[in-house]
């Protein structure tokens, strides 16, 4: 495939398909202590020795807080129709409670106005993992009060931006916040307690529901959704033990969030799987009605497939096993390796899994407009003569956009796609060692270099379609 996509004719996407790219505040903004911003759990976590590769922090990141006009101009040059970005909670509401910090809000007001001035639809995510440290000190997401504080923050945000922002995402990937932050401890705040992880997941969803209600009360025209990281799940073999492992991981990865939010109930089998971890006493009678507040849209983040199983009893895990589970109630489950090509994150590349996820949502849950709010890949990139030729990433995007088109052809109400990520950035516990961007960032100079994938994506947007194969 060449980078000159002059013959992009087939397959084509619906005329109103929304083409975008996504970022997150802590990963790109920098200016971590300016204009009243206070520390988040990621500021604290990244300063804890051994938690983030190379001791990297988001103090500077991509310096987007200072360079936003330059970055918006770049988005316009790429032809983006929408830009999904998150607000920094501790920049808007230092300490996680009280009045808004107007200096923080002013940054987002300017950003939204600049986007609209360039014809780019702003898509705002309220929470992409940067909980104010003060709220973590008060108990964090395992504490019920954090959900109420989140709803108050949502009110501040929509009051300031709701007249210009149509699309709102409450939470990005609450599974990661709950199970990586409070279960395995590999993400901020770095706690490792299965019961806390389950409580955190519930209170994240409760916060989502309370925020959705508060935002709708303020702006009846707000399009409110939530973004979940969802996986196709497969057993490594056809054995009953592997099938049960797949059921368990599907329950925790997918249905733990989908069923309360879209059906107003927890899956009975997941509750049973977790009976040694928690009795779900933290769930109050009215909670699930709040959590299942109707959505306008559902965001789907898709990267790969989970292949899982249970090693034969009495045998050591073989070479096809990657790692044991740290998931509450499913510690015996192992994650498998099928020998497929992988990204620099060691995630298997499985575009058909995206079709599986999207068609499953359409088949098993109440119909909603769906958006792929993140999809992308990390690879090792090099600048050669001022250019970055990222053929692997370009191929990844091409395969997954074809999967999106296949899902649309099957009747899935998929309305848009956001590439992850607009630019290289702070990749959480991996620091700056992994690059997901379509735009290369030289962290020493902050120069931006559009990669081959960015130029290819710009052509896809221009032509609203992909090259025929």
mmCIF file of C-alpha atoms in Angstrom, residues 320-463:
data_model
loop_
_atom_site.group_PDB
_atom_site.id
_atom_site.type_symbol
_atom_site.label_atom_id
_atom_site.label_comp_id
_atom_site.label_asym_id
_atom_site.label_seq_id
_atom_site.Cartn_x
_atom_site.Cartn_y
_atom_site.Cartn_z
ATOM 1 C CA UNK A 320 1.627 -20.448 24.742
ATOM 2 C CA UNK A 321 0.769 -18.792 28.058
ATOM 3 C CA UNK A 322 1.667 -15.156 28.539
ATOM 4 C CA UNK A 323 0.790 -14.363 32.126
ATOM 5 C CA UNK A 324 -1.512 -15.364 34.976
ATOM 6 C CA UNK A 325 -4.566 -13.295 35.762
ATOM 7 C CA UNK A 326 -4.617 -10.744 38.560
ATOM 8 C CA UNK A 327 -8.368 -10.329 38.171
ATOM 9 C CA UNK A 328 -10.454 -10.687 41.343
ATOM 10 C CA UNK A 329 -12.089 -14.082 41.602
ATOM 11 C CA UNK A 330 -10.308 -15.374 38.515
ATOM 12 C CA UNK A 331 -6.704 -15.612 39.648
ATOM 13 C CA UNK A 332 -6.393 -19.111 38.189
ATOM 14 C CA UNK A 333 -7.088 -17.920 34.638
ATOM 15 C CA UNK A 334 -4.137 -17.644 32.249
ATOM 16 C CA UNK A 335 -3.861 -15.361 29.223
ATOM 17 C CA UNK A 336 -2.776 -17.114 26.053
ATOM 18 C CA UNK A 337 -0.713 -16.406 22.967
ATOM 19 C CA UNK A 338 -1.794 -17.588 19.506
ATOM 20 C CA UNK A 339 1.384 -16.529 17.734
ATOM 21 C CA UNK A 340 -0.230 -13.665 15.802
ATOM 22 C CA UNK A 341 1.669 -10.455 14.961
ATOM 23 C CA UNK A 342 1.768 -8.087 17.920
ATOM 24 C CA UNK A 343 2.189 -4.364 18.499
ATOM 25 C CA UNK A 344 4.959 -2.839 20.597
ATOM 26 C CA UNK A 345 2.617 -3.312 23.577
ATOM 27 C CA UNK A 346 2.740 -7.074 22.858
ATOM 28 C CA UNK A 347 -0.972 -6.972 22.029
ATOM 29 C CA UNK A 348 -2.038 -9.371 19.301
ATOM 30 C CA UNK A 349 -3.432 -7.672 16.214
ATOM 31 C CA UNK A 350 -6.963 -8.969 15.692
ATOM 32 C CA UNK A 351 -9.181 -6.754 13.534
ATOM 33 C CA UNK A 352 -11.968 -9.390 13.277
ATOM 34 C CA UNK A 353 -12.354 -9.014 17.042
ATOM 35 C CA UNK A 354 -13.614 -5.477 16.449
ATOM 36 C CA UNK A 355 -16.399 -6.791 14.230
ATOM 37 C CA UNK A 356 -17.223 -9.338 16.923
ATOM 38 C CA UNK A 357 -17.457 -6.686 19.644
ATOM 39 C CA UNK A 358 -19.562 -4.264 17.616
ATOM 40 C CA UNK A 359 -21.997 -6.885 16.299
ATOM 41 C CA UNK A 360 -22.370 -8.343 19.789
ATOM 42 C CA UNK A 361 -23.353 -4.958 21.186
ATOM 43 C CA UNK A 362 -25.888 -4.544 18.415
ATOM 44 C CA UNK A 363 -27.283 -8.048 18.973
ATOM 45 C CA UNK A 364 -27.346 -8.354 22.771
ATOM 46 C CA UNK A 365 -27.900 -4.861 24.168
ATOM 47 C CA UNK A 366 -30.397 -2.042 23.663
ATOM 48 C CA UNK A 367 -29.654 -0.312 20.392
ATOM 49 C CA UNK A 368 -27.601 2.845 20.704
ATOM 50 C CA UNK A 369 -25.532 4.901 18.295
ATOM 51 C CA UNK A 370 -22.008 3.499 18.653
ATOM 52 C CA UNK A 371 -18.701 5.290 18.202
ATOM 53 C CA UNK A 372 -15.252 3.754 18.193
ATOM 54 C CA UNK A 373 -13.735 6.275 20.579
ATOM 55 C CA UNK A 374 -10.247 4.725 20.593
ATOM 56 C CA UNK A 375 -8.442 2.338 18.295
ATOM 57 C CA UNK A 376 -4.753 2.330 17.533
ATOM 58 C CA UNK A 377 -1.359 0.737 18.014
ATOM 59 C CA UNK A 378 2.091 1.368 19.406
ATOM 60 C CA UNK A 379 5.104 0.636 17.242
ATOM 61 C CA UNK A 380 8.749 1.667 17.326
ATOM 62 C CA UNK A 381 9.066 4.789 15.180
ATOM 63 C CA UNK A 382 12.169 6.426 13.760
ATOM 64 C CA UNK A 383 12.658 9.804 12.137
ATOM 65 C CA UNK A 384 14.592 9.390 8.879
ATOM 66 C CA UNK A 385 15.328 12.505 6.818
ATOM 67 C CA UNK A 386 12.551 14.329 8.617
ATOM 68 C CA UNK A 387 9.915 11.658 7.924
ATOM 69 C CA UNK A 388 8.369 8.846 9.939
ATOM 70 C CA UNK A 389 7.246 5.900 7.825
ATOM 71 C CA UNK A 390 5.035 3.820 10.130
ATOM 72 C CA UNK A 391 3.791 1.149 7.743
ATOM 73 C CA UNK A 392 2.731 -1.197 10.548
ATOM 74 C CA UNK A 393 0.487 1.393 12.154
ATOM 75 C CA UNK A 394 -0.981 2.372 8.787
ATOM 76 C CA UNK A 395 -1.799 -1.282 8.117
ATOM 77 C CA UNK A 396 -3.345 -1.603 11.590
ATOM 78 C CA UNK A 397 -5.641 1.379 10.970
ATOM 79 C CA UNK A 398 -6.570 0.108 7.528
ATOM 80 C CA UNK A 399 -7.512 -3.353 8.816
ATOM 81 C CA UNK A 400 -9.577 -1.982 11.686
ATOM 82 C CA UNK A 401 -11.398 0.562 9.540
ATOM 83 C CA UNK A 402 -12.311 -2.274 7.193
ATOM 84 C CA UNK A 403 -13.646 -4.067 10.255
ATOM 85 C CA UNK A 404 -15.736 -0.995 11.070
ATOM 86 C CA UNK A 405 -17.105 -0.965 7.537
ATOM 87 C CA UNK A 406 -17.959 -4.659 7.797
ATOM 88 C CA UNK A 407 -19.871 -3.998 11.014
ATOM 89 C CA UNK A 408 -21.803 -1.129 9.418
ATOM 90 C CA UNK A 409 -22.682 -3.373 6.466
ATOM 91 C CA UNK A 410 -24.030 -5.901 8.986
ATOM 92 C CA UNK A 411 -26.419 -3.288 10.375
ATOM 93 C CA UNK A 412 -24.425 -1.991 13.346
ATOM 94 C CA UNK A 413 -25.280 1.684 14.044
ATOM 95 C CA UNK A 414 -21.637 2.778 14.071
ATOM 96 C CA UNK A 415 -21.534 6.552 13.641
ATOM 97 C CA UNK A 416 -17.872 7.484 13.948
ATOM 98 C CA UNK A 417 -14.243 6.556 14.564
ATOM 99 C CA UNK A 418 -11.538 8.232 16.656
ATOM 100 C CA UNK A 419 -7.958 7.162 16.021
ATOM 101 C CA UNK A 420 -5.763 6.732 19.086
ATOM 102 C CA UNK A 421 -3.832 8.801 19.275
ATOM 103 C CA UNK A 422 -3.467 12.161 17.599
ATOM 104 C CA UNK A 423 0.122 12.382 18.832
ATOM 105 C CA UNK A 424 2.702 10.437 20.778
ATOM 106 C CA UNK A 425 2.330 11.034 24.505
ATOM 107 C CA UNK A 426 2.846 9.843 28.067
ATOM 108 C CA UNK A 427 1.711 6.219 27.917
ATOM 109 C CA UNK A 428 0.815 5.811 31.586
ATOM 110 C CA UNK A 429 2.990 3.223 33.371
ATOM 111 C CA UNK A 430 5.092 2.885 30.205
ATOM 112 C CA UNK A 431 6.066 6.564 30.326
ATOM 113 C CA UNK A 432 7.391 7.848 27.004
ATOM 114 C CA UNK A 433 8.694 4.457 25.888
ATOM 115 C CA UNK A 434 5.634 3.623 23.748
ATOM 116 C CA UNK A 435 4.383 5.663 20.800
ATOM 117 C CA UNK A 436 0.732 5.457 19.700
ATOM 118 C CA UNK A 437 0.545 8.724 17.778
ATOM 119 C CA UNK A 438 -0.198 9.467 14.157
ATOM 120 C CA UNK A 439 1.979 12.511 14.794
ATOM 121 C CA UNK A 440 5.518 12.006 16.073
ATOM 122 C CA UNK A 441 6.519 14.154 19.038
ATOM 123 C CA UNK A 442 10.173 14.965 19.649
ATOM 124 C CA UNK A 443 10.062 15.329 23.418
ATOM 125 C CA UNK A 444 13.297 17.337 23.489
ATOM 126 C CA UNK A 445 12.117 20.030 21.068
ATOM 127 C CA UNK A 446 8.322 19.403 21.096
ATOM 128 C CA UNK A 447 8.410 19.350 17.298
ATOM 129 C CA UNK A 448 5.443 17.593 15.696
ATOM 130 C CA UNK A 449 6.008 15.410 12.608
ATOM 131 C CA UNK A 450 2.958 13.844 10.921
ATOM 132 C CA UNK A 451 3.745 10.185 10.235
ATOM 133 C CA UNK A 452 2.763 8.284 7.111
ATOM 134 C CA UNK A 453 -0.315 7.039 8.970
ATOM 135 C CA UNK A 454 -1.460 10.635 9.578
ATOM 136 C CA UNK A 455 -1.186 11.499 5.888
ATOM 137 C CA UNK A 456 -3.007 8.295 4.984
ATOM 138 C CA UNK A 457 -5.764 8.996 7.522
ATOM 139 C CA UNK A 458 -6.164 12.529 6.152
ATOM 140 C CA UNK A 459 -6.817 11.005 2.728
ATOM 141 C CA UNK A 460 -9.317 8.534 4.186
ATOM 142 C CA UNK A 461 -11.215 11.444 5.730
ATOM 143 C CA UNK A 462 -11.115 13.484 2.509
ATOM 144 C CA UNK A 463 -12.518 10.595 0.522
#
